[in-house]
Tab-separated table of C-alpha atoms in Angstrom:
chain	number	residue	atom	x	y	z
A	1	MET	CA	-20.007	10.803	-56.897
A	2	ARG	CA	-20.117	7.215	-55.711
A	3	MET	CA	-17.145	5.736	-53.935
A	4	THR	CA	-16.360	2.085	-54.287
A	5	LEU	CA	-15.436	-0.146	-51.381
A	6	GLY	CA	-11.797	-0.114	-52.496
A	7	GLY	CA	-11.804	3.691	-52.585
A	8	MET	CA	-13.246	3.883	-49.066
A	9	LEU	CA	-10.666	1.428	-47.745
A	10	LEU	CA	-7.875	3.415	-49.377
A	11	LEU	CA	-9.192	6.636	-47.834
A	12	LEU	CA	-9.411	5.014	-44.393
A	13	LEU	CA	-5.875	3.691	-44.755
A	14	LEU	CA	-4.574	7.157	-45.655
A	15	LEU	CA	-6.392	8.706	-42.690
A	16	LEU	CA	-4.952	6.069	-40.362
A	17	LEU	CA	-1.436	6.712	-41.643
A	18	LEU	CA	-1.902	10.461	-41.178
A	19	PHE	CA	-3.169	9.917	-37.630
A	20	LEU	CA	-0.199	7.689	-36.757
A	21	LEU	CA	2.217	10.227	-38.225
A	22	LEU	CA	0.683	13.018	-36.140
A	23	LEU	CA	0.852	10.856	-33.019
A	24	ARG	CA	4.509	10.123	-33.641
A	25	LEU	CA	5.309	13.821	-34.166
A	26	LEU	CA	3.480	14.816	-30.990
A	27	SER	CA	5.243	12.196	-28.883
A	28	THR	CA	8.593	13.307	-30.314
A	29	MET	CA	7.820	16.924	-29.423
A	30	VAL	CA	6.911	15.929	-25.854
A	31	VAL	CA	10.165	13.986	-25.441
A	32	VAL	CA	12.199	16.920	-26.807
A	33	ALA	CA	10.456	19.319	-24.402
A	34	LYS	CA	11.193	17.034	-21.440
A	35	VAL	CA	14.858	16.709	-22.413
A	36	LYS	CA	15.155	20.497	-22.715
A	37	ALA	CA	13.554	20.964	-19.287
A	38	VAL	CA	15.952	18.483	-17.682
A	39	ALA	CA	18.929	20.131	-19.409
A	40	ALA	CA	17.859	23.570	-18.143
A	41	PHE	CA	17.503	22.221	-14.599
A	42	VAL	CA	20.947	20.591	-14.721
A	43	ALA	CA	22.448	23.851	-16.025
A	44	GLU	CA	20.897	25.766	-13.114
A	45	VAL	CA	22.271	23.251	-10.609
A	46	ASP	CA	25.744	23.503	-12.194
A	47	VAL	CA	25.675	27.307	-11.955
A	48	ALA	CA	24.596	27.131	-8.298
A	49	VAL	CA	27.473	24.766	-7.481
A	50	VAL	CA	30.114	26.765	-9.382
A	51	MET	CA	28.980	30.191	-8.195
A	52	PRO	CA	27.518	29.897	-4.711
A	53	SER	CA	25.759	32.867	-3.221
A	54	SER	CA	28.167	35.663	-2.321
A	55	VAL	CA	26.252	36.451	0.871
A	56	PRO	CA	28.016	34.821	3.835
A	57	ILE	CA	25.982	32.634	6.161
A	58	GLY	CA	24.756	34.545	9.183
A	59	VAL	CA	24.539	37.984	7.579
A	60	GLY	CA	21.433	39.770	8.790
A	61	VAL	CA	21.013	37.534	11.823
A	62	VAL	CA	20.308	39.517	14.985
A	63	ASP	CA	22.389	38.571	18.025
A	64	HIS	CA	19.819	38.825	20.806
A	65	ASP	CA	22.422	38.218	23.541
A	66	ALA	CA	24.400	41.275	22.429
A	67	LEU	CA	21.287	43.449	22.545
A	68	SER	CA	20.413	42.630	26.160
């Protein structure tokens, strides 16, 4: 089957459009993943601020002066 010049140009145009569409989808997915990662980090920071560790500072520290 022979393809005319117009047919080849149309095929190339369709392939280019498909490539651009895939590029746009991939970049959108990357942006969404980055936004989700930032949101998860912010949520962790909020939890750490609201509920600080219940272990008081200094617990488990050995007082060397008291031992001597």
